[in-house]
PDB file of C-alpha atoms and ligand atoms in Angstrom:
ATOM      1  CA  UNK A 290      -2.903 -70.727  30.315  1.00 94.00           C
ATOM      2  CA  UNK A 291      -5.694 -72.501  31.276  1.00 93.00           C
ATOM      3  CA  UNK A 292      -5.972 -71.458  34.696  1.00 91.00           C
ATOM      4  CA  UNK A 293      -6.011 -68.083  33.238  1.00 94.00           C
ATOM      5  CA  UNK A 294      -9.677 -66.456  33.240  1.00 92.00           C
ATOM      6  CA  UNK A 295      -8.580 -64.130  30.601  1.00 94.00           C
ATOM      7  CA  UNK A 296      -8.827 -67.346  28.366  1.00 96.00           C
ATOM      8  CA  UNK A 297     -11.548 -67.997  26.799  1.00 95.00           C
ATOM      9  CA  UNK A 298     -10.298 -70.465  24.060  1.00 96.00           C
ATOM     10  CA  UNK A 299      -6.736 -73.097  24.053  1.00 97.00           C
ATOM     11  CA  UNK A 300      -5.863 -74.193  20.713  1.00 97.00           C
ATOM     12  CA  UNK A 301      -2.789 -76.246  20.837  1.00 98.00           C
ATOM     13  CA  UNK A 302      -0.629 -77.316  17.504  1.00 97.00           C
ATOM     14  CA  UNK A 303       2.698 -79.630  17.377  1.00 96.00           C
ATOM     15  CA  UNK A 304       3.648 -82.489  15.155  1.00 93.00           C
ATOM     16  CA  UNK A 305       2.037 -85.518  17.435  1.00 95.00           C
ATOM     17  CA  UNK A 306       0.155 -85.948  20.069  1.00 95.00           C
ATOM     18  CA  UNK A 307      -1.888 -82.808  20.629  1.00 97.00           C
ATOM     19  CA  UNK A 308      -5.257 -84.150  20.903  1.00 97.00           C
ATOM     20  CA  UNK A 309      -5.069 -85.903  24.171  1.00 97.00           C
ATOM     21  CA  UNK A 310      -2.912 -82.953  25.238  1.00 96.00           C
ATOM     22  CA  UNK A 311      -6.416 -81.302  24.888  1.00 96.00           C
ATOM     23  CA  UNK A 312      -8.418 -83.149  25.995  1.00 96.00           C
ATOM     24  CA  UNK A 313      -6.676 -84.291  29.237  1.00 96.00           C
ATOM     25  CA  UNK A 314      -6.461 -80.210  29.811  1.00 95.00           C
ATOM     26  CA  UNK A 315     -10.051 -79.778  29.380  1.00 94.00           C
ATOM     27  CA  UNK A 316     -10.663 -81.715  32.415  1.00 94.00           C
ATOM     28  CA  UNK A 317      -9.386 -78.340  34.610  1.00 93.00           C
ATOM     29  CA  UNK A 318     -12.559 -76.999  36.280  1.00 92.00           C
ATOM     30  CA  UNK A 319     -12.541 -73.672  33.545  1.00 90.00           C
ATOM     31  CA  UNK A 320     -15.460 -73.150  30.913  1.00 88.00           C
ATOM     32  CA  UNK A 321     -12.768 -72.997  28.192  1.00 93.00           C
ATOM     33  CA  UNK A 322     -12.747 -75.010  24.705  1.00 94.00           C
ATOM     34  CA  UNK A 323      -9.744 -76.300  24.815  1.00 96.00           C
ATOM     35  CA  UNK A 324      -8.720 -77.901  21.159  1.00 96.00           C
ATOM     36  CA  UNK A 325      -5.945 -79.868  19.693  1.00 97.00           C
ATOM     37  CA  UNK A 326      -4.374 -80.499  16.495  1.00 97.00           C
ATOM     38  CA  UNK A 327      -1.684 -82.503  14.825  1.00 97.00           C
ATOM     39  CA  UNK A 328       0.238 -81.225  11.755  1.00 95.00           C
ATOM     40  CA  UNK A 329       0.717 -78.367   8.776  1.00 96.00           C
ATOM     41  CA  UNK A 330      -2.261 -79.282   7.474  1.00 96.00           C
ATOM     42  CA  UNK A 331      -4.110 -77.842  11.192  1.00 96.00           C
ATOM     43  CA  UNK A 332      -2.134 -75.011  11.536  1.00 97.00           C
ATOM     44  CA  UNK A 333      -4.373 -72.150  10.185  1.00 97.00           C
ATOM     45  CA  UNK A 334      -7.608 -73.384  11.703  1.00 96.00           C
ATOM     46  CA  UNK A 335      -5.635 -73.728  14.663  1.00 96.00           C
ATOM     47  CA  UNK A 336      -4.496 -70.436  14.514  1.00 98.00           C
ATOM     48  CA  UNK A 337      -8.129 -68.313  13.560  1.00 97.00           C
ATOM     49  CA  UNK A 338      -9.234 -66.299  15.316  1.00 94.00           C
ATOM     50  CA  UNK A 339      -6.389 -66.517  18.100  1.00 97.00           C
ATOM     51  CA  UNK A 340      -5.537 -62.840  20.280  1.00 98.00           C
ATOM     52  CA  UNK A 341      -2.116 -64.390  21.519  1.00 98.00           C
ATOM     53  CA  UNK A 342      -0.223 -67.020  20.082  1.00 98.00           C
ATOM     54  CA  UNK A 343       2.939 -68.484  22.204  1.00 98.00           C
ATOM     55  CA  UNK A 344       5.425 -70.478  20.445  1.00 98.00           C
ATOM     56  CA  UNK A 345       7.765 -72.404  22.107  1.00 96.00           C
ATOM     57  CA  UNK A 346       8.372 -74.663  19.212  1.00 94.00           C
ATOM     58  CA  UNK A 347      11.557 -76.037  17.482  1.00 94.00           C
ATOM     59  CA  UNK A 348      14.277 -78.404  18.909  1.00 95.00           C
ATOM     60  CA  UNK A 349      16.118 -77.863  22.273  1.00 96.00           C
ATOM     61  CA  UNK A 350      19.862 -77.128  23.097  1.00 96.00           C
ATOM     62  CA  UNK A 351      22.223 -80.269  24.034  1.00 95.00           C
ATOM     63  CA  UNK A 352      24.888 -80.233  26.317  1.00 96.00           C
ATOM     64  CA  UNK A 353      27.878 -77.834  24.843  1.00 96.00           C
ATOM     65  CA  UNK A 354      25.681 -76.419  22.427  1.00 96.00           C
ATOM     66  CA  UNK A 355      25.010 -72.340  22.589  1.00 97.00           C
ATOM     67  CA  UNK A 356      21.358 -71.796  21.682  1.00 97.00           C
ATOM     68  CA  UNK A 357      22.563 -70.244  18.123  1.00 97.00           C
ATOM     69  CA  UNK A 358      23.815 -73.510  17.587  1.00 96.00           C
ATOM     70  CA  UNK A 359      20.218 -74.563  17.073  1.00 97.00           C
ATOM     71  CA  UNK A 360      19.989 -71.838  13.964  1.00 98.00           C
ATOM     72  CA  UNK A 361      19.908 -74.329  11.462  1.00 96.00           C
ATOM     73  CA  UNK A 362      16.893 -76.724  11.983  1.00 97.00           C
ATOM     74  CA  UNK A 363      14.809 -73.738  14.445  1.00 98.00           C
ATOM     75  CA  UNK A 364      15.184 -70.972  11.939  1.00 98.00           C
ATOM     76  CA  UNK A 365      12.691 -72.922   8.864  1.00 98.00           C
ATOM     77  CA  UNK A 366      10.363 -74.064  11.976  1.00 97.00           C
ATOM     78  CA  UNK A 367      10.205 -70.586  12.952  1.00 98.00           C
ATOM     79  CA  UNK A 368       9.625 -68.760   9.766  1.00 98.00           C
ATOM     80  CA  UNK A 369       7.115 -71.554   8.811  1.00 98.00           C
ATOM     81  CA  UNK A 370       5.446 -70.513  11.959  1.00 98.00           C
ATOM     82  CA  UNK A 371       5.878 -67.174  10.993  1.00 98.00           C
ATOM     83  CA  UNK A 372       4.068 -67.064   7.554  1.00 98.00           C
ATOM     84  CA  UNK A 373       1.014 -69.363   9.190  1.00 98.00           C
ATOM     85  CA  UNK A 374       0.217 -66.214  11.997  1.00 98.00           C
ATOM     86  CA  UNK A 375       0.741 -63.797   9.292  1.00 98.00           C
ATOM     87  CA  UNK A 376      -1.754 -65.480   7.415  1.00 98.00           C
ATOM     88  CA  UNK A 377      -4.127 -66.223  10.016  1.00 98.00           C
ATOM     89  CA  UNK A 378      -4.048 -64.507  12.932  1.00 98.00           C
ATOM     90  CA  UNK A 379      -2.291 -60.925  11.916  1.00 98.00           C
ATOM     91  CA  UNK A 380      -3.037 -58.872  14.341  1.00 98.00           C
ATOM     92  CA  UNK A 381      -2.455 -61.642  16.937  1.00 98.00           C
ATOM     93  CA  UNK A 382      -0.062 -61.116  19.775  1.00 98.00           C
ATOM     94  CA  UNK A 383       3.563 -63.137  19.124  1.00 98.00           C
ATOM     95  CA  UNK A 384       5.205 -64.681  21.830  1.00 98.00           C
ATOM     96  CA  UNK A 385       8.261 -66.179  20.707  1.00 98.00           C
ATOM     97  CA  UNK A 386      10.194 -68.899  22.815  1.00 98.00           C
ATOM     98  CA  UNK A 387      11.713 -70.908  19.930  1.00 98.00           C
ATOM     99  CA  UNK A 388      15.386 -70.094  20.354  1.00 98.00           C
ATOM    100  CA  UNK A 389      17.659 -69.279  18.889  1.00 98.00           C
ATOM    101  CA  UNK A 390      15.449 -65.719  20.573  1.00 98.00           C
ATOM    102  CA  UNK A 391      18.087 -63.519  19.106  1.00 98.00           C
ATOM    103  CA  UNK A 392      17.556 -64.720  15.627  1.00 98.00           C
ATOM    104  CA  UNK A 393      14.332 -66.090  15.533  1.00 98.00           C
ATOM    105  CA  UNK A 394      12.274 -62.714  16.585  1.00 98.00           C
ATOM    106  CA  UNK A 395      13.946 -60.958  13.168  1.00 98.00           C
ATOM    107  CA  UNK A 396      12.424 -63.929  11.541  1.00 98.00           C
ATOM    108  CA  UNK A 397       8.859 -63.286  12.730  1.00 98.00           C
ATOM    109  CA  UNK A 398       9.140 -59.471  12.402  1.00 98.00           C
ATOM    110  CA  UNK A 399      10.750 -59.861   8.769  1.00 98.00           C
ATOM    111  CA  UNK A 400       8.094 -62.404   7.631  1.00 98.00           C
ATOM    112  CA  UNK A 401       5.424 -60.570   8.809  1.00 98.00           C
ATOM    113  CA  UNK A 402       7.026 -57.625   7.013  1.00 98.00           C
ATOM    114  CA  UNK A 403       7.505 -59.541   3.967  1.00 98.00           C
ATOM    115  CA  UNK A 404       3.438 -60.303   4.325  1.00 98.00           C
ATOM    116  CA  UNK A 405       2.798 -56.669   4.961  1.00 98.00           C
ATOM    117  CA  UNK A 406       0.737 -56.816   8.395  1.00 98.00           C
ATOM    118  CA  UNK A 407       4.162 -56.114  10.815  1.00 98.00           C
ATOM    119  CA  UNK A 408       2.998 -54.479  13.705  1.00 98.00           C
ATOM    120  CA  UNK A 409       6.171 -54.238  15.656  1.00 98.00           C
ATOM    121  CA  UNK A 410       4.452 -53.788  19.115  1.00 98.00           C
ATOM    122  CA  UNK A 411       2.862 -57.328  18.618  1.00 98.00           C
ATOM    123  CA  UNK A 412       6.245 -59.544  18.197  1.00 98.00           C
ATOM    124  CA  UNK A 413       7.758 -60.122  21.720  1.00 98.00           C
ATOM    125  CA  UNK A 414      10.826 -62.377  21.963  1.00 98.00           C
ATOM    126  CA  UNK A 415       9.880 -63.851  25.441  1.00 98.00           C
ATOM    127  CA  UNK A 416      13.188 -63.097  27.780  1.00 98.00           C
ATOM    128  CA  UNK A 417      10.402 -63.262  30.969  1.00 98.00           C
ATOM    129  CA  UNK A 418      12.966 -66.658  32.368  1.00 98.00           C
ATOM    130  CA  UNK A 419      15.942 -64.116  32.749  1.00 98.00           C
ATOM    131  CA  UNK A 420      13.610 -62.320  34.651  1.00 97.00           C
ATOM    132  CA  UNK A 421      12.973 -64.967  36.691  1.00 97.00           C
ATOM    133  CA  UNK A 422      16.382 -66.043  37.374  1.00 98.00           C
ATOM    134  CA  UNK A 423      17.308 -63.006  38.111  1.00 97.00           C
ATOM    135  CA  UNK A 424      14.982 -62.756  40.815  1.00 96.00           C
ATOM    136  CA  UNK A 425      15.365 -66.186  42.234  1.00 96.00           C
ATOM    137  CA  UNK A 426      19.403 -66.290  42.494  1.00 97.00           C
ATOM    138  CA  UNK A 427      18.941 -62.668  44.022  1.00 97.00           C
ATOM    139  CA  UNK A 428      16.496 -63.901  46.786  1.00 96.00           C
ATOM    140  CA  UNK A 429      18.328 -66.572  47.706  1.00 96.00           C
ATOM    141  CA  UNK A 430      21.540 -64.687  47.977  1.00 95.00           C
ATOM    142  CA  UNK A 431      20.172 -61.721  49.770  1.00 95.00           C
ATOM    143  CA  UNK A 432      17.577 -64.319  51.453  1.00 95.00           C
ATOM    144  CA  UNK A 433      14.779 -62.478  51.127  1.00 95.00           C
ATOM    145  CA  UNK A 434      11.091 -63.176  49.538  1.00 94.00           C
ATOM    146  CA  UNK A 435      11.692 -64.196  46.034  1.00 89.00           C
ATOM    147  CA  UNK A 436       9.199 -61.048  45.063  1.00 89.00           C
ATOM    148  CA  UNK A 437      11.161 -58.527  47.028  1.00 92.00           C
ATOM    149  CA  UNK A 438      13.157 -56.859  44.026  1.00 95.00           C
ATOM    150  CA  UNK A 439      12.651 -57.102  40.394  1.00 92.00           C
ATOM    151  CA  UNK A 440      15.880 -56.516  38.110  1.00 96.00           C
ATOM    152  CA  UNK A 441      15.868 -54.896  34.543  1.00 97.00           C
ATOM    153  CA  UNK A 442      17.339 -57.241  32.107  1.00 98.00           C
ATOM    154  CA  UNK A 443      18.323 -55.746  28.722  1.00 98.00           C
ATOM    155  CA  UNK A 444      20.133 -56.642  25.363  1.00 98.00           C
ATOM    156  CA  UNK A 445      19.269 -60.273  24.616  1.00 98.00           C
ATOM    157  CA  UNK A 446      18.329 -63.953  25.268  1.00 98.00           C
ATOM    158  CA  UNK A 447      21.801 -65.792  25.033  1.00 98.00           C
ATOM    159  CA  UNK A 448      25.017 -65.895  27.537  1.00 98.00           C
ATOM    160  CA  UNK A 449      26.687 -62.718  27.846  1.00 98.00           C
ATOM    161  CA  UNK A 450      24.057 -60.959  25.595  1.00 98.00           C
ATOM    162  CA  UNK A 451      21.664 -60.911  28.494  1.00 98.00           C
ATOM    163  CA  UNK A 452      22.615 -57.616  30.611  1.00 98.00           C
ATOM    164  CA  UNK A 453      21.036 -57.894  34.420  1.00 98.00           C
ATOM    165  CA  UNK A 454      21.501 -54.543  35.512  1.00 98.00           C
ATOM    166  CA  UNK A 455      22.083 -54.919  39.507  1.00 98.00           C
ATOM    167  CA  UNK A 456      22.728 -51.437  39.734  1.00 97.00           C
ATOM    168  CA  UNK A 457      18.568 -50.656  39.904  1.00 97.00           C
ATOM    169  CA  UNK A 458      18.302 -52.337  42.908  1.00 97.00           C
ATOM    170  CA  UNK A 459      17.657 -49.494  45.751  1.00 96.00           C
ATOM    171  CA  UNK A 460      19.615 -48.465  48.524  1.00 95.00           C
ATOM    172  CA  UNK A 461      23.432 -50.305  48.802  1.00 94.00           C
ATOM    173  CA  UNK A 462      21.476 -53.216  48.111  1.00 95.00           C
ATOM    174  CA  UNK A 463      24.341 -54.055  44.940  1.00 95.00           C
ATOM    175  CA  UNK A 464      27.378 -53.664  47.923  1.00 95.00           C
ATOM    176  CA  UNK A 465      25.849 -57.055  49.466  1.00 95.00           C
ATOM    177  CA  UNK A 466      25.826 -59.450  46.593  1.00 97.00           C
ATOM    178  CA  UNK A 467      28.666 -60.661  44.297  1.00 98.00           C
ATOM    179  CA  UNK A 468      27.783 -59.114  40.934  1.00 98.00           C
ATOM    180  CA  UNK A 469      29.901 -60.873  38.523  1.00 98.00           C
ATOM    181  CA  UNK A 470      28.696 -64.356  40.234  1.00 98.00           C
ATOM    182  CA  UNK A 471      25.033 -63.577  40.203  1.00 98.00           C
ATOM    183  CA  UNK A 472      25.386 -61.665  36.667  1.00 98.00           C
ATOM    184  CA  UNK A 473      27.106 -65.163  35.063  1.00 98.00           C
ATOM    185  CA  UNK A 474      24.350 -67.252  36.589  1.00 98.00           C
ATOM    186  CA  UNK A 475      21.779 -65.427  35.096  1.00 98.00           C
ATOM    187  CA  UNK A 476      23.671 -65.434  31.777  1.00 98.00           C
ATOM    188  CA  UNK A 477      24.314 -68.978  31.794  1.00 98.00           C
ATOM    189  CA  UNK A 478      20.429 -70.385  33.811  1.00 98.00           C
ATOM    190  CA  UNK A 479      19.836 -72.031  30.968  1.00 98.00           C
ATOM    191  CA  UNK A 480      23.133 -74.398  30.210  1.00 97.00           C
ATOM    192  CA  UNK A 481      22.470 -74.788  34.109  1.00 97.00           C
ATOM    193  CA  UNK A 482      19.328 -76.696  33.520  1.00 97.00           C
ATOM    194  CA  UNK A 483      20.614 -78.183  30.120  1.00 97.00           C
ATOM    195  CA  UNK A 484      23.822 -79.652  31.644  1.00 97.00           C
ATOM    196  CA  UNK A 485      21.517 -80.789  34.320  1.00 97.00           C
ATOM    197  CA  UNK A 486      18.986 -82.774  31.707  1.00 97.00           C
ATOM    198  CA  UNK A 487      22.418 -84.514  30.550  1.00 96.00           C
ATOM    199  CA  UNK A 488      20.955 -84.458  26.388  1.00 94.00           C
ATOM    200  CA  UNK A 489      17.250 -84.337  27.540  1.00 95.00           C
ATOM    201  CA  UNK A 490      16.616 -81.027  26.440  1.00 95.00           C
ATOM    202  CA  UNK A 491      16.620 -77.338  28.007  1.00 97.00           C
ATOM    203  CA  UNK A 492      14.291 -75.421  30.595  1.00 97.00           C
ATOM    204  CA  UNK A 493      10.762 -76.584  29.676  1.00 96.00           C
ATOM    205  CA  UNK A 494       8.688 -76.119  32.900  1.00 97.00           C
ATOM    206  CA  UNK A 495      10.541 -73.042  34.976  1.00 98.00           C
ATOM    207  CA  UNK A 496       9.983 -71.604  30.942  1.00 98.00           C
ATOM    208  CA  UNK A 497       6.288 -72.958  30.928  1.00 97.00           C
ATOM    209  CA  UNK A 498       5.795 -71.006  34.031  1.00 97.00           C
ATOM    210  CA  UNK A 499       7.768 -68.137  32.463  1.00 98.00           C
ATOM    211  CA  UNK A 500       6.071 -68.504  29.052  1.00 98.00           C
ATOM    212  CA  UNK A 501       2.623 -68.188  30.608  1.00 97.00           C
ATOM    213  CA  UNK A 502       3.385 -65.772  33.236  1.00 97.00           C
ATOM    214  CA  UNK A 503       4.050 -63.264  30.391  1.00 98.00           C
ATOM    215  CA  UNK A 504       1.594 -64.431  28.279  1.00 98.00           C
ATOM    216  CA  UNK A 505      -0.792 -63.568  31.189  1.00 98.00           C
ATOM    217  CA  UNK A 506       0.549 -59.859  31.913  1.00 98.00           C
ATOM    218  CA  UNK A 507      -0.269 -59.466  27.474  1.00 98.00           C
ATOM    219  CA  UNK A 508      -3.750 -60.725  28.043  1.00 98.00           C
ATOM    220  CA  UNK A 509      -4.097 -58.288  31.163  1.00 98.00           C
ATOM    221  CA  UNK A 510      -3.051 -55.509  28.711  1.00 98.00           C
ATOM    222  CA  UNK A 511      -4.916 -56.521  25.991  1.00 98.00           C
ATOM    223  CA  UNK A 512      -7.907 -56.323  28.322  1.00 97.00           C
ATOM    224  CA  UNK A 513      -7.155 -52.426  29.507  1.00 97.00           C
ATOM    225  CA  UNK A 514      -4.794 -52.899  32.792  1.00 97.00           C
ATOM    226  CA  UNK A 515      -2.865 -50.460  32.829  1.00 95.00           C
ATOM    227  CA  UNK A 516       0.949 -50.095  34.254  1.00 96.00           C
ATOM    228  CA  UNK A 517       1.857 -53.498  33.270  1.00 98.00           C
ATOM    229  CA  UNK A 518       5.861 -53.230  33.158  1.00 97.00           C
ATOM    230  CA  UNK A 519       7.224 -56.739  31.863  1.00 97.00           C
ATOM    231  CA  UNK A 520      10.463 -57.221  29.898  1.00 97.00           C
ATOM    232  CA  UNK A 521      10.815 -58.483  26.413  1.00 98.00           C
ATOM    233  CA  UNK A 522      12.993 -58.761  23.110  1.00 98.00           C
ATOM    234  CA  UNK A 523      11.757 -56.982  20.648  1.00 98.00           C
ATOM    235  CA  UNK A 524      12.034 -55.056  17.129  1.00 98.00           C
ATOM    236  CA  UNK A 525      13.642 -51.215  18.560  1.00 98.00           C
ATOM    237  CA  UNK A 526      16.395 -49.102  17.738  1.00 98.00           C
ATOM    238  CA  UNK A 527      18.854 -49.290  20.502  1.00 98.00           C
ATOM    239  CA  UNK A 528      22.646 -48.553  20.341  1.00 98.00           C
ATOM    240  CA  UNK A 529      22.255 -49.695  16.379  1.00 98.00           C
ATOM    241  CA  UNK A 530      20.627 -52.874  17.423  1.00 98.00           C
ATOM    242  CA  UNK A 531      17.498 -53.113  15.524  1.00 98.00           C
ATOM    243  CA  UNK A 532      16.024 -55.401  17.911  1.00 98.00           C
ATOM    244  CA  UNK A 533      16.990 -55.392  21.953  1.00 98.00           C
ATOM    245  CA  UNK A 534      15.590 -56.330  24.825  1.00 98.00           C
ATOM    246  CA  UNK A 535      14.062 -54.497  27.767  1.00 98.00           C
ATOM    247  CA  UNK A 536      11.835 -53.530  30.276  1.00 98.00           C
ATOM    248  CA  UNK A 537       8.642 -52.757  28.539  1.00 98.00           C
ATOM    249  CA  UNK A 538       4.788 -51.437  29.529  1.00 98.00           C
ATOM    250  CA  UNK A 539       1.829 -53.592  28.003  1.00 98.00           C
ATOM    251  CA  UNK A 540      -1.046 -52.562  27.177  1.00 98.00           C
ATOM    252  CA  UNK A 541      -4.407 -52.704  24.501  1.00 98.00           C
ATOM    253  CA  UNK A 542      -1.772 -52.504  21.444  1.00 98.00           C
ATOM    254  CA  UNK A 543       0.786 -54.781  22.938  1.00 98.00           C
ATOM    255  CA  UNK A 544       3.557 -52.898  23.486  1.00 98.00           C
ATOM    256  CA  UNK A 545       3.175 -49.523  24.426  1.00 98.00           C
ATOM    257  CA  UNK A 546       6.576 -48.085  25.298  1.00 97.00           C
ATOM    258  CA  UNK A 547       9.902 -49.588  26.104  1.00 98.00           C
ATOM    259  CA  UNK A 548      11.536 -48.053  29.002  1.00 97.00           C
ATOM    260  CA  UNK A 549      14.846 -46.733  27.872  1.00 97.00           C
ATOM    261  CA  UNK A 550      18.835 -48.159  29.557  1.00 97.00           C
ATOM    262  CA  UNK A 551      18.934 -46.585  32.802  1.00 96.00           C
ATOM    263  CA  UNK A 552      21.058 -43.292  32.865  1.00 96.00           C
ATOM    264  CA  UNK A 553      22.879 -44.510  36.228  1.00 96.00           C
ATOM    265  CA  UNK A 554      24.376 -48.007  35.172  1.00 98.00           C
ATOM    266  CA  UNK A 555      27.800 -49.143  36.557  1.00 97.00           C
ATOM    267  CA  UNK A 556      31.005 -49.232  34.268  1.00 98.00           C
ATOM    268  CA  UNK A 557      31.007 -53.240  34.074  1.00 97.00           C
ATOM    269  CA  UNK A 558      26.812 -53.007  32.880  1.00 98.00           C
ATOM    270  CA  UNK A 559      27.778 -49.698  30.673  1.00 98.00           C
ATOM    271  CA  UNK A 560      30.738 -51.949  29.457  1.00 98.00           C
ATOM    272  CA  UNK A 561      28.680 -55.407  29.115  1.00 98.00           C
ATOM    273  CA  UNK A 562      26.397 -53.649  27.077  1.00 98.00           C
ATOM    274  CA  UNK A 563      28.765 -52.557  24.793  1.00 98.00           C
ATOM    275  CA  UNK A 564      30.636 -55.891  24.422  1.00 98.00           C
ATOM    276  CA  UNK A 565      26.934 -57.510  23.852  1.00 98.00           C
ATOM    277  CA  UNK A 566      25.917 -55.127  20.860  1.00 98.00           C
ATOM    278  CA  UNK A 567      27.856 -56.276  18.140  1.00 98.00           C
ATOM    279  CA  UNK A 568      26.921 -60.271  18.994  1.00 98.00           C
ATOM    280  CA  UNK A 569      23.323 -58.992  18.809  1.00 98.00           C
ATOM    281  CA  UNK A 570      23.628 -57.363  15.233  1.00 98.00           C
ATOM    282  CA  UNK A 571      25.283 -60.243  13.903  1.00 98.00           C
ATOM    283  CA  UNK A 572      22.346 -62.915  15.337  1.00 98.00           C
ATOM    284  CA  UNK A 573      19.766 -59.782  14.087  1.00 98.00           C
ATOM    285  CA  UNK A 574      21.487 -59.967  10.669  1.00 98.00           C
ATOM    286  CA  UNK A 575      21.351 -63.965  10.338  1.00 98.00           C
ATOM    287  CA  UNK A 576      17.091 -64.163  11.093  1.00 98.00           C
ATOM    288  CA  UNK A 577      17.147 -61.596   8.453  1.00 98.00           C
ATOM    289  CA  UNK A 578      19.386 -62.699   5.927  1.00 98.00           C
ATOM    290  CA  UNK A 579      17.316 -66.320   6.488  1.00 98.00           C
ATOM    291  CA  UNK A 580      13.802 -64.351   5.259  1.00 98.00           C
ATOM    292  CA  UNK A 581      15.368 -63.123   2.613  1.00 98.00           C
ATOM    293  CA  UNK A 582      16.788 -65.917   1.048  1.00 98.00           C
ATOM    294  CA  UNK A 583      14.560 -68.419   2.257  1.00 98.00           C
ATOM    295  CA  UNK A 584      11.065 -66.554   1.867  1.00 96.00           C
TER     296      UNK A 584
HETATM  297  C1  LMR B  75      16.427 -70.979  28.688  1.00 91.87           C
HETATM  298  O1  LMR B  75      16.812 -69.836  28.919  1.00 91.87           O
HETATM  299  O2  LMR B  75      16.375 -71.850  29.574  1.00 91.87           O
HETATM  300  C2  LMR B  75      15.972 -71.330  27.307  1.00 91.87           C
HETATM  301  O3  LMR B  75      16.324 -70.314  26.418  1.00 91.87           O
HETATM  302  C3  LMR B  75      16.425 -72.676  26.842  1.00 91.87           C
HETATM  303  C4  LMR B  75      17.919 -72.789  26.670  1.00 91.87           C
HETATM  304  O4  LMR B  75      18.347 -73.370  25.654  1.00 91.87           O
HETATM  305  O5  LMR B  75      18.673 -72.364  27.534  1.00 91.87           O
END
């Protein structure tokens, strides 16, 4: 974020260590303040004033653990979180990495409701990583640039609730790749990189680079570029979900329209979809239940 022109001021907030964090960023050659604070007692000045606010906070997955699994100790983090941007920084963009996604996105959107300033087009559950992966395994299996194709990814941001739908990709393009092999990697990136950390933690920099690549396309829209299509999980009625993910265009208000599931899916995707609904609900119910008896 840093690097990012669009940036005019870096506030950073955890528990310890933020102030060198700081200042060893502010050495990058960019006229930005760059500031960093430790602890609750930090959090709203940290927050003033802010146009985007990415949160990638709360504790990360261990081997064998699903990222719901981390409900219990990321849900209070998040709605703590939650009630500090509400407070400060209202009309702020949200960009939330802290998983459990599924969950902790009903959290923001029902504390901010709770607070009355929910502006539903401002809450983003970042699933940019999918994205990503999607791309990556693709290029390398069709070995082509890593750029060449872009896949929609809809429903959520956990295992078999994240829906790549190959069937966008043009021409016979979905004849040459195994499906089901790419579709599971996508699904399951993440325990990829958290098997491979053997119980140090999840994806932190391939989501850094994810985290700030979307952050950057919100700042772009904020600004006035127009036709910025990203992807994101976020609070919209789909197929009785009341928060889904999918592709999405950005622009001065945050999100300005969410582009609807494809008419021409495949059986499997039509079928995925359906299988993935109901797991959605119930993680959309258990962020909401958490607001309201936790609030
Ligand atoms: C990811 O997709 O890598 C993140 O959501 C972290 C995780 O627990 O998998």
């Amino acid at each position: 974020m840093a690097s990012n022109p669009n940036v005019s001021r870096l506030s950073l907030y955890d528990i310890v260590r933020t102030p060198g964090v700081a200042v060893d960023l502010s050495h990058i050659d960019r006229k930005i303040k760059v500031e960093g604070y430790n602890g609750q007692d930090n959090l709203l000045k940290v927050l003033d004033g802010s146009d985007v606010v990415i949160i990638p906070a709360g504790v990360p997955r261990k081997p064998g653990m699903t990222r719901d699994d981390l409900f219990n100790t990321n849900a209070g983090i998040a709605m703590n979180l939650a009630k500090a941007c509400a407070t400060a920084c209202p009309k702020a963009c949200i960009l939330v990495i802290c998983n459990p996604v599924n969950s902790t996105v009903p959290i923001f959107s029902e504390t901010f409701k709770k607070m009355g300033v929910l502006d539903p087009r401002k809450i983003m559950g970042v699933t940019e990583l999918d994205t990503l992966r999607a791309r990556t395994f693709l290029a390398a299996e069709l070995d082509v640039d890593e750029n060449a194709y872009t896949v929609p990814i809809v429903g959520g941001h956990a295992g078999t609730t994240i829906i790549p739908l190959f069937s966008q990709l043009p021409g016979d393009l979905i004849e040459q790749i195994d499906v089901p092999a790419l579709t599971k990697r996508v699904q399951f990136g993440g325990d990829e990189v958290v098997v491979a950390k053997a119980g140090m933690g999840s994806a932190t920099l391939s989501m850094a680079y994810a985290g700030a690549t979307f952050a950057n396309s919100v700042l772009a829209g904020l600004k006035g570029e127009m036709n910025i299509i990203e992807q994101a999980y976020f609070q919209q009625d789909v197929l009785g979900c009341k928060f889904f993910a999918s592709q999405i265009e950005l622009g001065r208000n945050g999100i300005e329209r969410a582009l609807p599931i494809p008419k021409d899916i495949t059986v499997s995707e039509q079928k995925a979809i359906e299988k993935a609904v109901p797991v959605i609900q119930e993680q959309i119910a258990k962020g909401i239940k958490y607001v309201e008896q936790n609030f």
